[in-house]
Amino acid sequence: MNDTPTSPPNPPGANPQWGGRFVGGPAAVMLDINASIGFDRKLWRQDIAGSRAHAAMLAKAGIIGAADEGAIASGLDAIAAEIEAGRFPFEEALEDIHMNIEARLAERIGEAGRRLHTARSRNDQVATDFRLWVRDAIDGIDAQAADVMRALATRAAAHAADPMPGFTHLQTAQPVTFGHHLLAYVEMLARDRGRLADCRRRLNECPLGAAALAGTSFPIDRAMTAGALGFDRPAANSLDAVSDRDFALEFLAAAAISAMHLSRFAEEVVIWCSAPYRFIRLSDAFTTGSSIMPQKRNPDAAELVRAKTGRITGALVGLLTVMKGLPLAYAKDMQEDKEGVFDAAAAWALGLAATAGMVRDLTPDTARMRALAGSGFATATDLADWLVRVLRLPFRDAHHVTGRLVALAEAKGVDLAGLSLAEMQGVEAGITADVFAVLSVEASVASRTSYGGTAPANVAAAAARWIEALG
C-alpha cells in the first residue's frame, strides 16, 4: 500500500495553468509579488489581438482544426465584450492578463480554448503584447506632439515680427521675435517625433512564435502572425525575441528627452507669467489661486508639466537598472518593465495636452516684450557689427570699442541710442550718425536674415512651412 498522500490536481491557491508541478499553494506574499494582473490588464486588447492571429495561423498550418479556431475567435470576441463592459472576472491567482484571458476562454468554449497555447509561451506572448502596446502609444503620442507643434507654429506666425528679449545665461543678450522663440520648440518636438518614428521602426518585429526561448517544433508560420499584427517581419532570433526590451527603453528615452523639452517650455511659461516679466497671461483655465493670497494667479499647469519630467526620467533609469544584469533569456525581473512605461506614457501624454492647451490659451503682452527687448544694451552686437561692416574694424577691436560705449552708457544711465554722437566719437572717432539706424530693436531683428535667424520674414516663412507640413 502506498502511504504517500495524493495531491489534488490544483492545490488551493495554485495557478491552474501550471499548478500540476506544485504540491502546495504559494505563500500570500508570493501571490502579491508574483501577480501582475493589477497593471498588465492594460494589455488586454493586444493580448486578444495576438491570440486571434495565433489561432488563425495554427488553423492554417493544420495544428488545430477550423472548428477550434472558430470557437476561439468567437470566445475571444465575447471576452473582449466582457472586459469592455467591466464584467470580466480578473483573478489574481491567475497572475497576469494572458492566463486570465486563456482561463476564461477555456471556461467559455472548453477544450478548444486549451488548444490555443500550442506553439507559444507567455514569454513570446508578453513580448508581443508589450510591443503592440508601445506601438499604439507611439502613434497616439506622435499625434499629440504634432498638435503641440501646430499650436506653436500658429502662434509663431501671428507673432513673427513682435520683438522680445533673447537671453543667454538668463541675461539679456539680443532681441529676437516671439515667433522665433516659439519655433525653437517646434524644432525640438520635431526631433522628438523623429525619435518616436525610429523607435517604432525598430520595434516593429514580431516575437510571437519564439515560444519560451528556443522556438518550437510545430510547423508554424511566423510571417503570417507578424503580418496579421502589422509587424514588418518576425524577430530573427528566438532568444533575443523574448528577452529584448530595447523598444521599451528607447520609448522611455524618447519620452525623457521630450519631457525635458516640455519642461523647458513650462519653465519659460512660469517665468513669463511672473510679475517681474509679465510677458504673457494665462486664463483661469490653466491657472489656480492661493488659499491665503487672493491676488495670486499660479501657473500650475506649467509647473506640473515641469514636474512630471522626474517620473518619466525615473521610469527610464528604473528599467535600465532592471535590465542591466539579466542573462538571456527571460527572467521574472522583466515583469517590472511595464508599470514605468505605462506611467511614463500617461505622464507624457498629459504633459503634451497641457502644453498644447497653454500655447493656445496664453495672451502675450507684446508691448511689454517690446519694451524690454532693448533693455540691457541688447543691441550692442548690432553696434559692433556696424563698426566691422562700415568702419572695417577687426571684430575684436569692434568688440572692445562697443564694450567701452556700453560702460559709458551704463554710467550715464541711458541705453546706447541715448548717447550723443559726440560721446560715441570720443571713444571711436570714425562713428557717424548712421550708427543710430542699427540701434533700434526693430532694426536689430530685421537684420538677422541668415538662415535660421530671427528676421520677421524668416520667422513668417518658417512658421508657414511648418503649418503646411503639419496640416
Short mmCIF file of C-alpha atoms in Angstrom, two decimals:
data_model
loop_
_atom_site.label_atom_id
_atom_site.label_comp_id
_atom_site.label_asym_id
_atom_site.label_seq_id
_atom_site.Cartn_x
_atom_site.Cartn_y
_atom_site.Cartn_z
CA MET A 1 0.00 0.00 0.00
CA ASN A 2 1.31 3.38 -0.92
CA ASP A 3 1.14 5.70 2.09
CA THR A 4 2.13 8.80 0.10
CA PRO A 5 -0.78 11.25 0.21
CA THR A 6 -2.33 12.06 -3.13
CA SER A 7 -2.13 15.76 -4.05
CA PRO A 8 -5.16 17.41 -5.58
CA PRO A 9 -4.77 18.35 -9.27
CA ASN A 10 -4.62 22.02 -8.31
CA PRO A 11 -3.87 22.76 -4.66
CA PRO A 12 -5.61 25.73 -3.05
CA GLY A 13 -4.29 28.99 -4.41
CA ALA A 14 -2.26 27.34 -7.16
CA ASN A 15 -2.46 28.61 -10.68
CA PRO A 16 -4.50 26.02 -12.63
CA GLN A 17 -2.50 26.78 -15.77
CA TRP A 18 0.74 25.42 -14.33
CA GLY A 19 -0.21 24.01 -10.91
CA GLY A 20 0.44 20.35 -11.84
CA ARG A 21 4.12 20.66 -10.93
CA PHE A 22 3.38 22.04 -7.47
CA VAL A 23 2.04 20.21 -4.42
CA GLY A 24 1.28 23.23 -2.27
CA GLY A 25 -0.08 26.66 -2.98
CA PRO A 26 2.03 29.80 -2.89
CA ALA A 27 2.50 31.95 0.18
CA ALA A 28 0.31 35.02 0.34
CA VAL A 29 3.30 37.28 -0.18
CA MET A 30 4.28 35.19 -3.20
CA LEU A 31 0.87 35.88 -4.70
CA ASP A 32 1.35 39.58 -4.07
CA ILE A 33 4.83 39.86 -5.55
CA ASN A 34 4.24 37.48 -8.43
CA ALA A 35 0.93 38.73 -9.78
CA SER A 36 0.92 41.42 -12.45
CA ILE A 37 -2.77 41.46 -13.32
CA GLY A 38 -3.19 44.68 -11.37
CA PHE A 39 -1.33 46.56 -14.08
CA ASP A 40 -0.85 44.34 -17.11
CA ARG A 41 -4.60 44.15 -17.69
CA LYS A 42 -3.90 47.24 -19.81
CA LEU A 43 -2.60 44.80 -22.42
CA TRP A 44 -5.91 43.02 -22.91
CA ARG A 45 -6.62 44.39 -26.38
CA GLN A 46 -3.14 43.48 -27.57
CA ASP A 47 -3.34 40.06 -25.92
CA ILE A 48 -6.62 39.24 -27.64
CA ALA A 49 -5.30 40.50 -30.99
CA GLY A 50 -2.21 38.29 -30.62
CA SER A 51 -4.33 35.27 -29.70
CA ARG A 52 -6.61 35.78 -32.70
CA ALA A 53 -3.61 35.93 -35.03
CA HIS A 54 -2.01 32.89 -33.39
CA ALA A 55 -5.19 30.80 -33.62
CA ALA A 56 -5.70 31.70 -37.28
CA MET A 57 -2.11 30.66 -38.02
CA LEU A 58 -2.45 27.38 -36.09
CA ALA A 59 -5.55 26.52 -38.09
CA LYS A 60 -3.96 27.36 -41.44
CA ALA A 61 -0.93 25.23 -40.53
CA GLY A 62 -3.20 22.32 -39.62
CA ILE A 63 -2.12 22.35 -35.99
CA ILE A 64 -5.68 22.93 -34.77
CA GLY A 65 -8.94 22.36 -36.59
CA ALA A 66 -11.07 25.00 -38.26
CA ALA A 67 -13.86 24.38 -35.73
CA ASP A 68 -11.48 25.04 -32.84
CA GLU A 69 -10.22 28.21 -34.50
CA GLY A 70 -13.78 29.44 -34.98
CA ALA A 71 -14.66 28.71 -31.38
CA ILE A 72 -11.51 30.51 -30.19
CA ALA A 73 -12.29 33.58 -32.29
CA SER A 74 -15.89 33.72 -31.02
CA GLY A 75 -14.76 33.19 -27.45
CA LEU A 76 -12.18 35.96 -27.68
CA ASP A 77 -14.82 38.31 -29.07
CA ALA A 78 -17.05 37.53 -26.10
CA ILE A 79 -14.19 38.09 -23.67
CA ALA A 80 -13.38 41.45 -25.28
CA ALA A 81 -17.01 42.45 -24.82
CA GLU A 82 -16.89 41.39 -21.16
CA ILE A 83 -13.78 43.46 -20.49
CA GLU A 84 -15.20 46.47 -22.32
CA ALA A 85 -18.33 46.25 -20.21
CA GLY A 86 -16.38 45.86 -16.96
CA ARG A 87 -17.77 42.38 -16.30
CA PHE A 88 -14.60 40.33 -16.71
CA PRO A 89 -13.67 38.33 -13.56
CA PHE A 90 -9.97 39.18 -13.21
CA GLU A 91 -8.28 36.78 -10.78
CA GLU A 92 -5.00 37.48 -9.03
CA ALA A 93 -4.30 33.76 -8.67
CA LEU A 94 -4.03 33.59 -12.47
CA GLU A 95 -1.17 36.10 -12.23
CA ASP A 96 -1.42 38.02 -15.48
CA ILE A 97 -3.62 39.09 -18.35
CA HIS A 98 -2.51 36.17 -20.53
CA MET A 99 -3.60 33.47 -18.10
CA ASN A 100 -6.75 35.34 -17.14
CA ILE A 101 -7.91 35.51 -20.73
CA GLU A 102 -6.85 31.94 -21.54
CA ALA A 103 -8.59 30.52 -18.45
CA ARG A 104 -11.76 32.46 -19.23
CA LEU A 105 -11.62 31.23 -22.81
CA ALA A 106 -11.43 27.62 -21.63
CA GLU A 107 -14.41 28.24 -19.33
CA ARG A 108 -16.44 29.56 -22.23
CA ILE A 109 -15.52 27.15 -25.04
CA GLY A 110 -13.94 24.15 -23.31
CA GLU A 111 -11.19 22.06 -24.84
CA ALA A 112 -10.73 24.29 -27.88
CA GLY A 113 -9.65 27.10 -25.57
CA ARG A 114 -6.96 24.92 -24.07
CA ARG A 115 -5.50 24.30 -27.53
CA LEU A 116 -4.75 27.99 -28.06
CA HIS A 117 -1.45 27.93 -26.20
CA THR A 118 0.04 25.36 -28.59
CA ALA A 119 3.39 26.55 -30.02
CA ARG A 120 3.66 29.66 -27.90
CA SER A 121 4.77 30.67 -24.40
CA ARG A 122 3.91 33.52 -22.11
CA ASN A 123 7.43 34.75 -22.88
CA ASP A 124 6.79 35.42 -26.57
CA GLN A 125 3.18 36.33 -25.81
CA VAL A 126 4.03 39.15 -23.42
CA ALA A 127 6.87 40.39 -25.61
CA THR A 128 4.39 40.62 -28.50
CA ASP A 129 1.65 42.26 -26.44
CA PHE A 130 4.03 44.81 -24.97
CA ARG A 131 5.42 45.75 -28.39
CA LEU A 132 1.89 46.20 -29.70
CA TRP A 133 1.02 48.41 -26.70
CA VAL A 134 4.11 50.58 -27.11
CA ARG A 135 3.45 50.87 -30.84
CA ASP A 136 -0.10 52.06 -30.14
CA ALA A 137 1.23 54.51 -27.55
CA ILE A 138 3.75 55.88 -30.06
CA ASP A 139 1.02 56.53 -32.60
CA GLY A 140 -1.11 58.40 -30.07
CA ILE A 141 1.74 60.45 -28.64
CA ASP A 142 3.07 61.31 -32.08
CA ALA A 143 -0.32 62.79 -32.95
CA GLN A 144 -0.28 64.81 -29.73
CA ALA A 145 3.22 66.10 -30.38
CA ALA A 146 2.14 67.19 -33.85
CA ASP A 147 -0.77 69.08 -32.26
CA VAL A 148 1.58 70.97 -29.93
CA MET A 149 3.78 71.83 -32.91
CA ARG A 150 0.72 73.07 -34.79
CA ALA A 151 -0.29 75.27 -31.87
CA LEU A 152 3.22 76.72 -31.56
CA ALA A 153 3.63 77.32 -35.30
CA THR A 154 0.25 79.06 -35.50
CA ARG A 155 1.24 81.35 -32.63
CA ALA A 156 4.62 81.95 -34.24
CA ALA A 157 3.01 83.04 -37.49
CA ALA A 158 0.88 85.56 -35.59
CA HIS A 159 3.92 86.99 -33.76
CA ALA A 160 6.61 86.69 -36.40
CA ALA A 161 7.50 90.39 -36.08
CA ASP A 162 6.89 91.01 -32.37
CA PRO A 163 10.23 91.58 -30.57
CA MET A 164 11.10 90.15 -27.19
CA PRO A 165 14.35 89.88 -25.25
CA GLY A 166 16.54 86.97 -26.22
CA PHE A 167 18.53 85.57 -23.32
CA THR A 168 21.72 83.70 -22.66
CA HIS A 169 22.51 82.82 -19.03
CA LEU A 170 19.02 84.31 -18.43
CA GLN A 171 20.64 87.69 -19.09
CA THR A 172 19.52 89.98 -21.90
CA ALA A 173 21.52 89.07 -24.99
CA GLN A 174 19.95 90.19 -28.29
CA PRO A 175 16.41 90.91 -29.41
CA VAL A 176 14.52 88.09 -31.08
CA THR A 177 10.89 87.79 -32.05
CA PHE A 178 8.30 85.95 -30.01
CA GLY A 179 7.50 83.85 -33.05
CA HIS A 180 11.15 82.86 -33.45
CA HIS A 181 11.30 81.79 -29.82
CA LEU A 182 8.21 79.60 -30.18
CA LEU A 183 9.54 77.98 -33.34
CA ALA A 184 12.57 76.75 -31.41
CA TYR A 185 10.21 74.39 -29.57
CA VAL A 186 8.67 73.28 -32.85
CA GLU A 187 12.13 72.12 -33.89
CA MET A 188 12.60 70.27 -30.59
CA LEU A 189 9.28 68.50 -30.91
CA ALA A 190 10.09 67.57 -34.50
CA ARG A 191 13.20 65.78 -33.23
CA ASP A 192 11.06 64.11 -30.55
CA ARG A 193 8.76 62.79 -33.25
CA GLY A 194 11.78 61.60 -35.23
CA ARG A 195 12.92 59.58 -32.23
CA LEU A 196 9.44 58.08 -31.92
CA ALA A 197 9.46 57.14 -35.59
CA ASP A 198 12.86 55.47 -35.18
CA CYS A 199 11.64 53.59 -32.12
CA ARG A 200 8.51 52.43 -33.94
CA ARG A 201 10.52 51.20 -36.92
CA ARG A 202 12.94 49.22 -34.76
CA LEU A 203 10.28 47.68 -32.50
CA ASN A 204 8.14 46.52 -35.41
CA GLU A 205 9.37 42.91 -35.37
CA CYS A 206 7.13 40.15 -34.04
CA PRO A 207 8.33 37.88 -31.20
CA LEU A 208 5.33 35.54 -31.50
CA GLY A 209 6.47 32.02 -32.29
CA ALA A 210 9.77 32.33 -30.46
CA ALA A 211 7.97 30.40 -27.70
CA ALA A 212 9.80 30.24 -24.36
CA LEU A 213 13.27 30.91 -25.79
CA ALA A 214 14.18 28.30 -28.41
CA GLY A 215 11.37 28.39 -30.95
CA THR A 216 9.01 25.45 -31.46
CA SER A 217 8.89 22.09 -33.21
CA PHE A 218 5.42 22.80 -34.59
CA PRO A 219 5.25 23.86 -38.28
CA ILE A 220 4.16 27.42 -37.54
CA ASP A 221 4.13 30.35 -39.96
CA ARG A 222 5.67 33.27 -38.08
CA ALA A 223 5.45 35.56 -41.10
CA MET A 224 1.68 35.07 -41.11
CA THR A 225 1.23 36.13 -37.50
CA ALA A 226 3.66 39.02 -37.93
CA GLY A 227 1.73 40.30 -40.93
CA ALA A 228 -1.65 39.87 -39.23
CA LEU A 229 -0.48 42.05 -36.33
CA GLY A 230 1.02 44.75 -38.53
CA PHE A 231 4.65 43.90 -37.89
CA ASP A 232 7.21 44.25 -40.67
CA ARG A 233 8.76 40.84 -40.04
CA PRO A 234 9.22 38.15 -37.38
CA ALA A 235 12.04 38.69 -34.89
CA ALA A 236 15.07 36.79 -36.21
CA ASN A 237 16.45 35.21 -33.03
CA SER A 238 14.22 33.41 -30.54
CA LEU A 239 16.44 34.21 -27.55
CA ASP A 240 16.54 37.90 -28.40
CA ALA A 241 12.83 37.96 -29.25
CA VAL A 242 11.71 37.04 -25.73
CA SER A 243 14.41 38.91 -23.79
CA ASP A 244 14.60 42.19 -25.70
CA ARG A 245 13.19 45.28 -24.04
CA ASP A 246 15.19 47.78 -26.08
CA PHE A 247 11.95 49.00 -27.61
CA ALA A 248 10.63 49.96 -24.17
CA LEU A 249 13.92 51.60 -23.23
CA GLU A 250 14.03 53.52 -26.49
CA PHE A 251 10.44 54.65 -25.95
CA LEU A 252 11.32 55.83 -22.45
CA ALA A 253 14.45 57.58 -23.70
CA ALA A 254 12.39 59.42 -26.30
CA ALA A 255 9.85 60.23 -23.58
CA ALA A 256 12.53 61.56 -21.23
CA ILE A 257 14.04 63.82 -23.89
CA SER A 258 10.65 65.10 -24.97
CA ALA A 259 9.57 65.66 -21.36
CA MET A 260 12.74 67.68 -20.87
CA HIS A 261 11.74 69.85 -23.84
CA LEU A 262 8.23 70.30 -22.44
CA SER A 263 9.75 71.15 -19.07
CA ARG A 264 11.95 73.85 -20.57
CA PHE A 265 8.94 75.44 -22.21
CA ALA A 266 6.96 75.11 -18.97
CA GLU A 267 9.76 76.85 -17.09
CA GLU A 268 9.63 79.73 -19.55
CA VAL A 269 5.87 79.96 -19.13
CA VAL A 270 6.38 80.19 -15.37
CA ILE A 271 8.97 82.94 -15.84
CA TRP A 272 6.95 84.81 -18.45
CA CYS A 273 3.88 84.83 -16.17
CA SER A 274 5.79 86.22 -13.20
CA ALA A 275 5.36 89.83 -12.14
CA PRO A 276 8.92 90.97 -12.99
CA TYR A 277 8.46 89.76 -16.60
CA ARG A 278 4.71 89.89 -17.39
CA PHE A 279 5.32 88.69 -20.96
CA ILE A 280 2.19 86.53 -21.08
CA ARG A 281 -1.02 85.89 -19.20
CA LEU A 282 -2.77 82.54 -18.79
CA SER A 283 -6.50 82.45 -18.23
CA ASP A 284 -8.38 80.79 -15.38
CA ALA A 285 -8.42 77.60 -17.46
CA PHE A 286 -4.70 76.95 -16.88
CA THR A 287 -4.02 78.66 -13.55
CA THR A 288 -5.04 78.26 -9.93
CA GLY A 289 -5.39 80.58 -6.97
CA SER A 290 -3.98 80.69 -3.47
CA SER A 291 -5.79 79.67 -0.31
CA ILE A 292 -4.40 82.70 1.54
CA MET A 293 -3.27 85.27 -1.03
CA PRO A 294 -6.27 86.41 -3.11
CA GLN A 295 -4.16 88.24 -5.67
CA LYS A 296 -2.31 85.14 -6.83
CA ARG A 297 -2.66 83.50 -10.24
CA ASN A 298 -0.37 80.47 -10.22
CA PRO A 299 0.74 78.78 -13.48
CA ASP A 300 0.18 75.33 -12.00
CA ALA A 301 -0.35 73.58 -15.33
CA ALA A 302 3.14 74.62 -16.40
CA GLU A 303 4.64 73.67 -13.05
CA LEU A 304 3.11 70.20 -13.22
CA VAL A 305 4.34 69.66 -16.76
CA ARG A 306 7.77 70.60 -15.46
CA ALA A 307 7.47 68.21 -12.50
CA LYS A 308 6.34 65.18 -14.50
CA THR A 309 9.75 65.09 -16.16
CA GLY A 310 11.06 63.47 -12.98
CA ARG A 311 8.77 60.46 -13.09
CA ILE A 312 9.41 59.94 -16.81
CA THR A 313 13.18 60.10 -16.39
CA GLY A 314 12.83 57.85 -13.35
CA ALA A 315 10.99 55.24 -15.42
CA LEU A 316 13.88 55.16 -17.90
CA VAL A 317 16.50 54.78 -15.17
CA GLY A 318 14.36 52.15 -13.45
CA LEU A 319 14.07 49.92 -16.50
CA LEU A 320 17.73 50.33 -17.39
CA THR A 321 18.53 49.15 -13.88
CA VAL A 322 16.20 46.15 -14.16
CA MET A 323 17.73 45.05 -17.47
CA LYS A 324 21.41 45.73 -16.87
CA GLY A 325 22.29 42.43 -15.17
CA LEU A 326 19.93 39.93 -16.78
CA PRO A 327 21.34 36.96 -18.66
CA LEU A 328 19.42 35.52 -21.60
CA ALA A 329 16.63 34.79 -21.95
CA TYR A 330 13.57 35.64 -19.84
CA ALA A 331 13.65 36.32 -16.11
CA LYS A 332 10.78 37.37 -13.87
CA ASP A 333 12.58 40.66 -13.25
CA MET A 334 11.22 41.69 -16.64
CA GLN A 335 7.73 41.82 -15.20
CA GLU A 336 8.89 45.19 -13.86
CA ASP A 337 9.12 46.55 -17.42
CA LYS A 338 5.52 47.67 -17.80
CA GLU A 339 4.40 49.92 -14.94
CA GLY A 340 7.09 52.51 -15.62
CA VAL A 341 6.27 52.54 -19.32
CA PHE A 342 2.54 52.82 -18.67
CA ASP A 343 3.09 55.64 -16.18
CA ALA A 344 5.57 57.50 -18.38
CA ALA A 345 3.30 57.28 -21.41
CA ALA A 346 0.39 58.68 -19.41
CA ALA A 347 2.51 61.49 -17.96
CA TRP A 348 3.95 62.33 -21.39
CA ALA A 349 0.51 62.42 -22.99
CA LEU A 350 -0.82 64.64 -20.19
CA GLY A 351 2.15 66.99 -20.50
CA LEU A 352 1.64 67.33 -24.24
CA ALA A 353 -2.07 68.00 -23.80
CA ALA A 354 -1.42 70.64 -21.15
CA THR A 355 1.27 72.30 -23.26
CA ALA A 356 -0.97 72.49 -26.32
CA GLY A 357 -3.68 73.97 -24.13
CA MET A 358 -1.39 76.61 -22.63
CA VAL A 359 0.00 77.65 -26.01
CA ARG A 360 -3.50 78.22 -27.34
CA ASP A 361 -4.64 79.90 -24.12
CA LEU A 362 -1.83 82.36 -23.42
CA THR A 363 -2.17 86.06 -24.19
CA PRO A 364 1.17 87.72 -24.94
CA ASP A 365 1.84 91.30 -23.84
CA THR A 366 3.67 92.35 -26.97
CA ALA A 367 4.14 95.94 -25.78
CA ARG A 368 5.81 94.74 -22.60
CA MET A 369 8.07 92.34 -24.50
CA ARG A 370 8.97 95.11 -26.98
CA ALA A 371 9.82 97.49 -24.15
CA LEU A 372 12.19 95.01 -22.56
CA ALA A 373 13.66 93.71 -25.82
CA GLY A 374 16.11 96.61 -25.93
CA SER A 375 17.00 96.56 -22.25
CA GLY A 376 20.41 95.53 -21.01
CA PHE A 377 22.11 97.00 -24.09
CA ALA A 378 20.61 94.27 -26.25
CA THR A 379 21.68 95.97 -29.48
CA ALA A 380 25.38 96.09 -28.52
CA THR A 381 26.19 93.33 -31.02
CA ASP A 382 24.48 95.36 -33.74
CA LEU A 383 26.79 98.26 -32.90
CA ALA A 384 29.84 96.00 -33.05
CA ASP A 385 28.67 94.58 -36.38
CA TRP A 386 28.23 98.13 -37.73
CA LEU A 387 31.78 99.02 -36.73
CA VAL A 388 33.05 95.97 -38.61
CA ARG A 389 30.84 96.47 -41.65
CA VAL A 390 31.19 100.25 -42.06
CA LEU A 391 34.49 101.20 -40.44
CA ARG A 392 36.20 97.89 -41.31
CA LEU A 393 37.43 97.39 -37.76
CA PRO A 394 38.54 93.86 -36.86
CA PHE A 395 35.74 92.27 -34.83
CA ARG A 396 37.84 92.06 -31.66
CA ASP A 397 38.59 95.80 -31.91
CA ALA A 398 34.91 96.50 -32.56
CA HIS A 399 34.01 94.38 -29.55
CA HIS A 400 36.38 96.44 -27.39
CA VAL A 401 35.01 99.79 -28.65
CA THR A 402 31.44 98.62 -28.10
CA GLY A 403 32.29 97.49 -24.57
CA ARG A 404 33.64 100.97 -23.76
CA LEU A 405 30.48 102.56 -25.17
CA VAL A 406 28.29 100.22 -23.10
CA ALA A 407 30.23 101.18 -19.97
CA LEU A 408 29.78 104.87 -20.83
CA ALA A 409 26.04 104.46 -21.39
CA GLU A 410 25.67 102.47 -18.19
CA ALA A 411 27.47 105.20 -16.24
CA LYS A 412 25.15 107.85 -17.71
CA GLY A 413 22.03 105.75 -17.11
CA VAL A 414 20.98 105.60 -20.75
CA ASP A 415 20.86 102.94 -23.46
CA LEU A 416 23.24 103.01 -26.43
CA ALA A 417 20.88 105.08 -28.53
CA GLY A 418 20.79 107.61 -25.69
CA LEU A 419 24.46 108.51 -26.17
CA SER A 420 25.17 111.55 -28.27
CA LEU A 421 27.20 111.28 -31.48
CA ALA A 422 29.94 113.34 -29.84
CA GLU A 423 30.12 110.94 -26.90
CA MET A 424 30.41 108.00 -29.27
CA GLN A 425 33.08 109.75 -31.33
CA GLY A 426 35.01 110.36 -28.13
CA VAL A 427 35.53 106.59 -28.00
CA GLU A 428 35.82 105.94 -31.76
CA ALA A 429 36.29 108.99 -33.99
CA GLY A 430 35.04 107.26 -37.16
CA ILE A 431 31.50 106.73 -35.90
CA THR A 432 28.87 108.64 -37.88
CA ALA A 433 25.21 109.45 -37.30
CA ASP A 434 24.31 106.46 -39.45
CA VAL A 435 25.08 104.21 -36.48
CA PHE A 436 21.79 105.15 -34.80
CA ALA A 437 19.86 103.34 -37.54
CA VAL A 438 21.08 99.95 -36.27
CA LEU A 439 20.47 100.55 -32.58
CA SER A 440 16.69 100.05 -32.51
CA VAL A 441 15.14 96.72 -31.60
CA GLU A 442 13.24 96.58 -34.90
CA ALA A 443 16.41 97.16 -36.91
CA SER A 444 18.22 94.52 -34.90
CA VAL A 445 15.72 91.74 -35.52
CA ALA A 446 15.19 92.75 -39.15
CA SER A 447 18.92 92.47 -39.82
CA ARG A 448 19.16 88.83 -38.71
CA THR A 449 18.37 87.42 -42.14
CA SER A 450 20.82 84.50 -42.11
CA TYR A 451 19.23 81.07 -42.49
CA GLY A 452 17.53 80.23 -39.19
CA GLY A 453 17.78 83.81 -37.98
CA THR A 454 15.12 85.84 -36.20
CA ALA A 455 14.28 88.29 -39.00
CA PRO A 456 10.47 88.55 -39.21
CA ALA A 457 10.44 87.43 -42.84
CA ASN A 458 12.41 84.33 -41.87
CA VAL A 459 10.07 83.56 -38.99
CA ALA A 460 6.93 84.05 -41.07
CA ALA A 461 8.26 81.75 -43.79
CA ALA A 462 9.36 79.07 -41.30
CA ALA A 463 6.01 79.16 -39.50
CA ALA A 464 4.17 78.86 -42.80
CA ARG A 465 6.26 75.85 -43.78
CA TRP A 466 5.50 74.10 -40.51
CA ILE A 467 1.79 74.87 -40.67
CA GLU A 468 1.63 73.43 -44.17
CA ALA A 469 3.68 70.36 -43.21
CA LEU A 470 1.55 69.64 -40.13
CA GLY A 471 -1.72 70.03 -41.98
#
